[in-house]
Coordinates of C-alpha atoms and ligand atoms in Angstrom, one line a residue:
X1 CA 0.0 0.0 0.0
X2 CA 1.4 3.8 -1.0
X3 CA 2.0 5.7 2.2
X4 CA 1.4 9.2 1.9
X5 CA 4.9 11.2 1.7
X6 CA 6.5 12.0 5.5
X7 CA 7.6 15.1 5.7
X8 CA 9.0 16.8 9.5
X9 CA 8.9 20.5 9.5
X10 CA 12.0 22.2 12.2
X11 CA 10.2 25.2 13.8
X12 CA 6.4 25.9 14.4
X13 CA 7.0 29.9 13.5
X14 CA 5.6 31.8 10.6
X15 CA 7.3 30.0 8.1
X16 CA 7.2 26.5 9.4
X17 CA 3.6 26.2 10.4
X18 CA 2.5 27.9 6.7
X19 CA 4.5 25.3 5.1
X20 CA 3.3 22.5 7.6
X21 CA -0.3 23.4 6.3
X22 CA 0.5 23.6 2.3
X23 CA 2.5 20.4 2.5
X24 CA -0.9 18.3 4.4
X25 CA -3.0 20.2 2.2
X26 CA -1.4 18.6 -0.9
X27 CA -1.6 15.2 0.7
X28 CA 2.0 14.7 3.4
X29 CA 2.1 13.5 6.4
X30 CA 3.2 16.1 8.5
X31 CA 5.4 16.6 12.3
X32 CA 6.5 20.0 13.0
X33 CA 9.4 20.0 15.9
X34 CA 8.9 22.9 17.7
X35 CA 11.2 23.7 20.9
X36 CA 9.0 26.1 22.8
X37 CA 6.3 25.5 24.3
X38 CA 4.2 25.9 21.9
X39 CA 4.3 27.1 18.6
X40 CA 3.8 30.6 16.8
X41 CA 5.4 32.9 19.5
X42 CA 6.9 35.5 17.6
X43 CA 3.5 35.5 15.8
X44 CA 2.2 36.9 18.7
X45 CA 4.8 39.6 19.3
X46 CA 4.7 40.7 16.1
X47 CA 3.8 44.3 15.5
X48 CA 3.1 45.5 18.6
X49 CA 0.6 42.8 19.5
X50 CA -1.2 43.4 16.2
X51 CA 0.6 41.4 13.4
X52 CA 1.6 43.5 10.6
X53 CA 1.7 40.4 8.0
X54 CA 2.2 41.5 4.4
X55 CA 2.4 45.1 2.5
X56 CA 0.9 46.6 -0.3
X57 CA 4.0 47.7 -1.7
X58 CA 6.0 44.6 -2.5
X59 CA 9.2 45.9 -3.9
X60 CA 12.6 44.2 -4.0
X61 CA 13.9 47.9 -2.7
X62 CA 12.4 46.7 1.1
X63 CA 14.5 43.8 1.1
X64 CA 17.9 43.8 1.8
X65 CA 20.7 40.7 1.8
X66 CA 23.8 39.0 -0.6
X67 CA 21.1 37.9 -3.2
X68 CA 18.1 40.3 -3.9
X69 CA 17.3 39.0 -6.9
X70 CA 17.0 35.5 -6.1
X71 CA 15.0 36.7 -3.1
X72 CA 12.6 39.1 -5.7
X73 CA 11.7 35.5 -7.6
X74 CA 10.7 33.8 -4.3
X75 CA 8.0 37.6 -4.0
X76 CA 7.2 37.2 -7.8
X77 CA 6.0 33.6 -6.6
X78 CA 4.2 34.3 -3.7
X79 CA 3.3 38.1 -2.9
X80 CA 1.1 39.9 -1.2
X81 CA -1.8 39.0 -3.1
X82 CA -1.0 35.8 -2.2
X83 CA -0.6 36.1 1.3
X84 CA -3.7 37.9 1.5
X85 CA -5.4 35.0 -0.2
X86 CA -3.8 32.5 2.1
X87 CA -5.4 33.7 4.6
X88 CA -8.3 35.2 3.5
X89 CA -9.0 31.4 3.5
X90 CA -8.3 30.7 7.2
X91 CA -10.5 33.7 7.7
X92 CA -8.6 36.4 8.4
X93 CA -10.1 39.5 7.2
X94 CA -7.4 42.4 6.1
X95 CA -7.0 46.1 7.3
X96 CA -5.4 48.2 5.4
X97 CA -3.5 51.3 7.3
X98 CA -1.4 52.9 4.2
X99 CA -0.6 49.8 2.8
X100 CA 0.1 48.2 5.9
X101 CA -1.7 44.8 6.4
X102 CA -3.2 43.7 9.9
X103 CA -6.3 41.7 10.5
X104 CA -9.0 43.2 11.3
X105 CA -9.6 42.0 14.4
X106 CA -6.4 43.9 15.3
X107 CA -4.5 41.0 17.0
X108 CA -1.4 39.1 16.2
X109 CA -3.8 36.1 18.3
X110 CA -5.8 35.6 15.2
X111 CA -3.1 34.9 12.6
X112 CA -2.0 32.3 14.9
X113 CA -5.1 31.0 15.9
X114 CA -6.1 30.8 12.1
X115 CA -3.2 28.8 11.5
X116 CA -3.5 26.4 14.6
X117 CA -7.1 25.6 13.5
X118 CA -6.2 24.5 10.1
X119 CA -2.8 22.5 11.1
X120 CA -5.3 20.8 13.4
X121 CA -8.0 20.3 10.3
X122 CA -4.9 18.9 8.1
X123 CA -4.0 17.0 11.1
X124 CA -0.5 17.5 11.5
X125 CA 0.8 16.4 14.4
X126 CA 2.7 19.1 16.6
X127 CA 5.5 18.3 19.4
X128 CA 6.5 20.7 21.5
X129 CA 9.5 21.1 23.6
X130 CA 11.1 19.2 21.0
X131 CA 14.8 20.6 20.4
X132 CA 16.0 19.2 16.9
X133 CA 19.8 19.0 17.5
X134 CA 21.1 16.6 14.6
X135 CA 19.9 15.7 11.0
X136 CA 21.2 12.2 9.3
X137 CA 20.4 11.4 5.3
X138 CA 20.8 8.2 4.5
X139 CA 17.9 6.7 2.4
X140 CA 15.9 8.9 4.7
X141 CA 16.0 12.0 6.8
X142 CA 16.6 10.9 10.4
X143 CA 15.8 14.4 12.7
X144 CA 17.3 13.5 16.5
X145 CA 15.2 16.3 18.7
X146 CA 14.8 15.7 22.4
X147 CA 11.8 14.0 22.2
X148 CA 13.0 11.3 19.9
X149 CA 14.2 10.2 16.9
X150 CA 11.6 11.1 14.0
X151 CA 12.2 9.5 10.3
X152 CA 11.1 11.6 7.1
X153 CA 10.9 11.4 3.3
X154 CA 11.9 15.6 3.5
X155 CA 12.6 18.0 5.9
X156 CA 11.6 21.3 6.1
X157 CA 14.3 23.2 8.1
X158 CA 12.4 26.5 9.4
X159 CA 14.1 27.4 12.4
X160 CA 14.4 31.0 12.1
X161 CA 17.4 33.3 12.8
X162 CA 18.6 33.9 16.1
X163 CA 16.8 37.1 16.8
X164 CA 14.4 37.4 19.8
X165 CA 15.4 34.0 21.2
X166 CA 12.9 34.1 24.0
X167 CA 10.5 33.9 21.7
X168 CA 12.1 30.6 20.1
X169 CA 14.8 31.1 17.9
X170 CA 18.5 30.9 18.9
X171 CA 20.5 30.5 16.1
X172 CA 20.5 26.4 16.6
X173 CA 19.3 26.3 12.9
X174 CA 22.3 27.5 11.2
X175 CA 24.3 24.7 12.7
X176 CA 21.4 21.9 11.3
X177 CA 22.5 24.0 7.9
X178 CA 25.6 23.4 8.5
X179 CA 25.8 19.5 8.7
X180 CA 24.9 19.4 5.1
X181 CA 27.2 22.1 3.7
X182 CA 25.4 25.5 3.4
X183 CA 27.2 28.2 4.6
X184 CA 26.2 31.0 6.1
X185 CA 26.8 35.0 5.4
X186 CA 27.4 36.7 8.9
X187 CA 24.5 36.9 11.0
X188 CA 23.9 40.2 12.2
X189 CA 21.0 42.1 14.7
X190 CA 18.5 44.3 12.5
X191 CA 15.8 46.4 12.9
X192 CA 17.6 46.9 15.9
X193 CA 18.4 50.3 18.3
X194 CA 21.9 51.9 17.5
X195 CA 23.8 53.0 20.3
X196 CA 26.3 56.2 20.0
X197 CA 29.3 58.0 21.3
X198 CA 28.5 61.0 23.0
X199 CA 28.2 62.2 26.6
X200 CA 24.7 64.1 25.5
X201 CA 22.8 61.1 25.3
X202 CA 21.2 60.8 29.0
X203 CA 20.6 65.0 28.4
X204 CA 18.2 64.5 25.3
X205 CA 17.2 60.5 26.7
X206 CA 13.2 60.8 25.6
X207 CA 13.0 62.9 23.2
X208 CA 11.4 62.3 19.6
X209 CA 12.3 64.2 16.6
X210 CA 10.4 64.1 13.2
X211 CA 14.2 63.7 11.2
X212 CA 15.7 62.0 8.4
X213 CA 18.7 59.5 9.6
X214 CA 21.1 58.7 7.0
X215 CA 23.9 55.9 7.8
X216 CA 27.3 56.3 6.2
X217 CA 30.3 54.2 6.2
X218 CA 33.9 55.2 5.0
X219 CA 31.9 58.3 3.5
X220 CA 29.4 56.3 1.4
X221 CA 26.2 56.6 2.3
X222 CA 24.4 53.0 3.0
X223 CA 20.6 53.9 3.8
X224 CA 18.4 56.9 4.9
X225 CA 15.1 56.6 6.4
X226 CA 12.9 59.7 7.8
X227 CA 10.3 59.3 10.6
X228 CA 10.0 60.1 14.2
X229 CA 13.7 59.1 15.6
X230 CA 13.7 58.4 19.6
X231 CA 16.7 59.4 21.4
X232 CA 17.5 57.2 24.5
X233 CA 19.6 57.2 27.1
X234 CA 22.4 55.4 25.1
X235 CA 21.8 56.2 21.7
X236 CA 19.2 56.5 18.8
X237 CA 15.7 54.4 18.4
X238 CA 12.3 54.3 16.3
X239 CA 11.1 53.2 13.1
X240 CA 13.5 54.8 10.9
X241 CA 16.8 54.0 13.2
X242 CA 15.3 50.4 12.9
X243 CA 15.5 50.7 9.2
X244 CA 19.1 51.6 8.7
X245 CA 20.5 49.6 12.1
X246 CA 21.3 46.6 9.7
X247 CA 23.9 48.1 7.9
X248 CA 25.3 50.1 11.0
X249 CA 25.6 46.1 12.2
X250 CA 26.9 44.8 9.0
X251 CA 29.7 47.9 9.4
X252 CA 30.5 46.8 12.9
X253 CA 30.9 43.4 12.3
X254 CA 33.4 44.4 9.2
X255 CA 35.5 46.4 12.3
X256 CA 34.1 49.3 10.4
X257 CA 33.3 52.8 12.3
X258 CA 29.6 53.3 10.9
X259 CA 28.6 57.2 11.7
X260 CA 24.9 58.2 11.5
X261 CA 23.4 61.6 10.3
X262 CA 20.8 63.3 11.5
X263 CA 18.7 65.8 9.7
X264 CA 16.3 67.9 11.6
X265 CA 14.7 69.7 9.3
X266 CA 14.5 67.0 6.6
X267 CA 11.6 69.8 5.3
X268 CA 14.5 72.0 4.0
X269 CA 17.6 72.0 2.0
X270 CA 21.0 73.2 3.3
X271 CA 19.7 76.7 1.5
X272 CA 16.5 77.0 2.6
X273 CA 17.0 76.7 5.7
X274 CA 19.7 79.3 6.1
X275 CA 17.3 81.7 4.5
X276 CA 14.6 80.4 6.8
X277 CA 17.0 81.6 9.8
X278 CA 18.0 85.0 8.2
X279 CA 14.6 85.6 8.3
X280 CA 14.3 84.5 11.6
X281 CA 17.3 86.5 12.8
X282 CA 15.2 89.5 11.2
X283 CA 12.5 89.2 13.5
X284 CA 13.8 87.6 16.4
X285 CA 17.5 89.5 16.2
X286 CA 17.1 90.6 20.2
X287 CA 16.7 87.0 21.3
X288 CA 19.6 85.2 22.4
X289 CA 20.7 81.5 20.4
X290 CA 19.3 79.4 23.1
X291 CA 16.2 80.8 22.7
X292 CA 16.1 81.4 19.1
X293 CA 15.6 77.8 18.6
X294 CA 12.9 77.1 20.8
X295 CA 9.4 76.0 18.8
X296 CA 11.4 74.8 16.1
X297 CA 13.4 71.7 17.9
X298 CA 12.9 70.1 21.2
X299 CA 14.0 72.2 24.0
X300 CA 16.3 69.7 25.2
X301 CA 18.1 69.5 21.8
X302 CA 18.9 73.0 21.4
X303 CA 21.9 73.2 23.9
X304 CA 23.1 70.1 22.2
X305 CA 23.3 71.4 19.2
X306 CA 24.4 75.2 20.1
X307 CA 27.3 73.6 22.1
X308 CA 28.7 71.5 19.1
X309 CA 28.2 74.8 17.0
X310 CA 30.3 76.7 19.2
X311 CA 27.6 79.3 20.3
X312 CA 27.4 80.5 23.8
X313 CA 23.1 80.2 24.5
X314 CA 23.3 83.4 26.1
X315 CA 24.8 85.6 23.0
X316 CA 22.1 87.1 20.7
X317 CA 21.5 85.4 18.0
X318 CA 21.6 88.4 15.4
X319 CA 25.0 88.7 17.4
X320 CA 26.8 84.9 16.2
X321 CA 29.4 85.3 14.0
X322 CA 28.6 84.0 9.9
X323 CA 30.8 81.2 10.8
X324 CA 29.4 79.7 13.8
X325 CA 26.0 80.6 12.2
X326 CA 26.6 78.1 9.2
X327 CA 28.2 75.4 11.2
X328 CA 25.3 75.5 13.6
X329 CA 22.7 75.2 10.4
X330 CA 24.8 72.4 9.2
X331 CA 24.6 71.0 12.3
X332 CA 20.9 71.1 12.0
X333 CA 20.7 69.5 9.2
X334 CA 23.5 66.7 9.6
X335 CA 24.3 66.0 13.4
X336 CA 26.9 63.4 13.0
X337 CA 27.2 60.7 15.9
X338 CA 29.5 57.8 15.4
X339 CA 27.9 54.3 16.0
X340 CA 29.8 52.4 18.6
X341 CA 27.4 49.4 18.7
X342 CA 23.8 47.9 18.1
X343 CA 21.4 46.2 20.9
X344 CA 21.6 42.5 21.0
X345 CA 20.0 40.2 19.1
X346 CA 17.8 39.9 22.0
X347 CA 16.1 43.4 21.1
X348 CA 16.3 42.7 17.5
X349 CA 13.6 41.9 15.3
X350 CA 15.4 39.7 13.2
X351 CA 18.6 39.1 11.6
X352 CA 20.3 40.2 8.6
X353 CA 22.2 36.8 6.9
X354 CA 21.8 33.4 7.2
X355 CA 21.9 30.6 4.6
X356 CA 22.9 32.1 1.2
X357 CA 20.5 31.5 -1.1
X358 CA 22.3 30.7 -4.2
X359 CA 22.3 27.2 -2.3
X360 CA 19.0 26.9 -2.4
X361 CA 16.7 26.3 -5.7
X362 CA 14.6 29.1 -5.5
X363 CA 11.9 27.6 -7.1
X364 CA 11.3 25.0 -4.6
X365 CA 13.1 26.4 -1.4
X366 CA 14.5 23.0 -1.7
X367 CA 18.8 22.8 -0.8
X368 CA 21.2 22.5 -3.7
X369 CA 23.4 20.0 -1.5
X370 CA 21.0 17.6 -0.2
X371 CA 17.6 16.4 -2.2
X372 CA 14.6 16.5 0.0
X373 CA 16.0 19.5 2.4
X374 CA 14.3 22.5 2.1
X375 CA 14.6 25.9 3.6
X376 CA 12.5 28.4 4.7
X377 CA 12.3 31.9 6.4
X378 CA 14.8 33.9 8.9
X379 CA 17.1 31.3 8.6
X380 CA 18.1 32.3 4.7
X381 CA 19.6 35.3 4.1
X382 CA 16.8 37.9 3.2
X383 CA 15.6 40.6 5.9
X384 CA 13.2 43.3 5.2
X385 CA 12.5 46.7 6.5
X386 CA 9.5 47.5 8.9
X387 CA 6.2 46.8 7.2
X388 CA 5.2 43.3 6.9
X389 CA 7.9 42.4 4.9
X390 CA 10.2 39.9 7.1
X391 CA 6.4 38.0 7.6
X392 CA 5.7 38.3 3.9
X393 CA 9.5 36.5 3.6
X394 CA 8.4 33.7 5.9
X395 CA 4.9 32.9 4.5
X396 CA 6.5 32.9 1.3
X397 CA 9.2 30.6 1.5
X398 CA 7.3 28.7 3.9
X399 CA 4.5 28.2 1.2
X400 CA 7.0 27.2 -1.4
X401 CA 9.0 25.1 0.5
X402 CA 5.4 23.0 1.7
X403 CA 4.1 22.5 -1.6
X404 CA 7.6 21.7 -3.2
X405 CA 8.4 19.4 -0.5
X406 CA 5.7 16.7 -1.5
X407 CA 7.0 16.4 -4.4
X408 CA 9.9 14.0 -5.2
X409 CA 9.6 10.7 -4.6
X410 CA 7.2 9.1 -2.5
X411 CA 7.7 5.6 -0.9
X412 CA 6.3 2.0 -1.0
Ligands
FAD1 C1 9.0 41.8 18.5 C2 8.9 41.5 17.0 C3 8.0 42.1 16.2 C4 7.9 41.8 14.8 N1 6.9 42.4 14.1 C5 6.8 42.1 12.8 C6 5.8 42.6 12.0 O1 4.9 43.2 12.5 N2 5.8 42.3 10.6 C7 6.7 41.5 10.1 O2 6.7 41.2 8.9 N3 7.7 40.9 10.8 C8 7.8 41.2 12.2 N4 8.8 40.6 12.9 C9 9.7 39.6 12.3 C10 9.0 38.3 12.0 O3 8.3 37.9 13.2 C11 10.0 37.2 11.7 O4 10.8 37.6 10.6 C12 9.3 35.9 11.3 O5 8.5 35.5 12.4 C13 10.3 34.8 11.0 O6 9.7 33.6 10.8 P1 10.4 32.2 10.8 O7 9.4 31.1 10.8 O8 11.5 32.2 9.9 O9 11.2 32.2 12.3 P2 10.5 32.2 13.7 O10 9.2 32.9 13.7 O11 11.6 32.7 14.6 O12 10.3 30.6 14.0 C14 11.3 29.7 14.2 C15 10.7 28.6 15.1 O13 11.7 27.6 15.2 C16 11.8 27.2 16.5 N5 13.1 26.5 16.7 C17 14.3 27.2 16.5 N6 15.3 26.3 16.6 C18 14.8 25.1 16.9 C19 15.3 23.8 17.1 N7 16.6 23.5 17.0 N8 14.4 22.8 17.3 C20 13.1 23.0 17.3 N9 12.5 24.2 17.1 C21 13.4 25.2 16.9 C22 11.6 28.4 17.3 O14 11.2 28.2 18.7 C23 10.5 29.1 16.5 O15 9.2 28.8 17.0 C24 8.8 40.9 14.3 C25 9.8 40.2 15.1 C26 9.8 40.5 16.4 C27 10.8 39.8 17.3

């Protein structure tokens, strides 16, 4: 009698536990190892409790890593539209906020839930607290996890990065890469804080600025984002620190000095805005330079940035030499602070690298150095920015790597 075709999936996260579901759909007989708990806890975390899953804008320009155009055919395969379809069946109804995709219900719970409830209609079988430590191929996969010794027909290695490990992943699935050859491109924290050098920091800890960040590395300028930038006690934060933090990382690691610019009138050019002060100076000539800048930049910054100008708060401002005057409006609109080091992987949301992907066939997600492995998600080297994007990654390969990992040969 034909058995249906074993497969055991490594890691019940995004990417696992979509292409747990594709692969029973089609027909497998499914496991999916998971070491936690229980499965899907990142899902939960994911943003902000609300589960940003895909984007309207799906272009290769949000992803970053060695290989973008291998990682824009997996998108041309499965994109958002088909993400939304995904789970449009399991239920989950879509909200829109600019292009951003959450379910409606607002809550990370239901994208999880909707997948439990279908792994559970496919009936594949999930084991928890089940730590996968080895892989063997001989005429099948043998996976040794703590709870035993599972045999498989393909394996679907979806163990994430090693970002956020309380939530589940720790980097053990680079090593089970490993034992068949793959290598892996370094592994760095991303969409991750950046902390800086500079005795100002606990001064202007707290404050938000509406600025454009733009990271540069020997001079060459590797990303800009603009957004509301938090300054902390230690360094810089928010949305648009998170979006340039993996090159910063990328720099460190290379025992490169990466130095970050900050823009606070991203509204003006260098020319503008030095007319826009003339004119101030005009009417505001009898006010001295500390308060000159007050209800145009946080209180808190303006000291900050008099004192790396050079001006004394106290002198009037119609009184500041043209020199300082110019150094303090480039100040304004580049106030350069030289990245020392990122948070830990621990405060990262995921990780730039992992398994290059010109060892995987990106048609199938399936590895070019052993038949019947396949890779998916965190673990390959593709990260996104903010937006959906590092999900959309997961359900993608995930989806691929399900439906491609029934094929092959099944066994007698
Ligand atoms: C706080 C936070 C917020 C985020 N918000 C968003 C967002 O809103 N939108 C977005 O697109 N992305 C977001 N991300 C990123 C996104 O969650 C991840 O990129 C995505 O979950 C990766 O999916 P994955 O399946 O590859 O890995 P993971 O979700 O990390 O899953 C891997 C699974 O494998 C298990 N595992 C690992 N090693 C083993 C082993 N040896 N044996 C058995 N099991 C193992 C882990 O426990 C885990 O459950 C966020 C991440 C974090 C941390």
């Amino acid at each position: 009698m034909k058995k249906s075709k074993k497969i055991v999936v490594i890691g019940g996260g995004a990417s696992g536990l979509v292409a747990a579901i594709t692969a029973a759909r089609n027909g497998a007989d499914v496991i999916v190892l998971e070491h936690k708990e229980k499965v899907g806890k990142k899902i939960l975390a994911t943003g902000n409790g609300r589960c940003n899953f895909t984007n309207e804008y799906m272009e290769i320009s949000c992803f970053r890593g060695e290989d973008v155009e291998r990682i824009d055919a997996v998108l041309k395969k499965f994109g958002t539209k088909e993400t939304l379809h995904f789970f449009d069946e399991l239920g989950v109804f879509p909200k829109s906020r600019n292009g951003y995709y959450y379910p409606k219900s607002n809550q990370a719970a239901a994208i999880l839930d909707v997948l439990n409830m279908e792994l559970k209609r496919q009936q594949v079988e999930i084991v928890c607290n089940s730590h996968v430590t080895k892989i063997e191929k001989t005429k099948q996969f043998k996976v040794l996890s703590s709870t035993g010794t599972y045999m498989a027909d393909a394996v679907i290695l979806a163990a994430g990065g090693k970002a956020s490990a309380v939530l589940g992943s720790d980097g053990s699935g680079y090593s089970l890469a490993k034992m068949f050859g793959h290598t892996i491109s370094p592994v760095v924290p991303a969409l991750v804080q950046l902390r800086g050098n500079g005795t100002f920091f606990k001064q202007i800890s707290g404050v938000r600025a509406d600025a454009k960040i733009s990271l540069y590395v020997d001079g060459e300028l590797l990303g800009e984002d603009t957004g509301e930038v938090q300054f902390t006690d230690y360094g810089l934060s928010g949305i648009p620190v998170f979006q340039i933090s993996r090159f910063a990382a990328l720099a460190l690691y290379q025992k490169k000095t990466p130095k970050v610019r900050v823009d606070f009138f991203p509204e003006f050019t260098g020319e503008e805005l030095t007319l826009f002060f003339e004119k101030r100076i005009r009417q505001n000539g009898e006010k001295k330079a500390g308060e000159f800048l007050v209800g145009l930049l946080n209180k808190k910054l303006v000291p900050i940035l008099l004192r790396a100008s050079g001006v004394r708060e106290r002198t009037l401002i119609s009184e500041v030499e043209k020199e300082r005057l110019e150094r303090l409006i480039d100040k304004c609109k580049g106030f350069e602070i030289e990245i020392t080091e990122t948070n830990s992987f621990e405060q990262a949301q995921v990780c730039a690298g992992g398994v290059r992907l010109n060892e995987i066939d990106i048609e199938t997600m399936e590895s070019l150095y052993e038949k019947g492995l396949y890779l998916a998600g965190e673990i390959l080297d593709a990260d996104g920015i903010c937006g959906g994007y590092n999900l959309q990654w997961a359900w993608a390969t995930g989806y691929l790597a399900g439906k491609n990992a029934l094929k092959g040969k099944k066994y007698d």
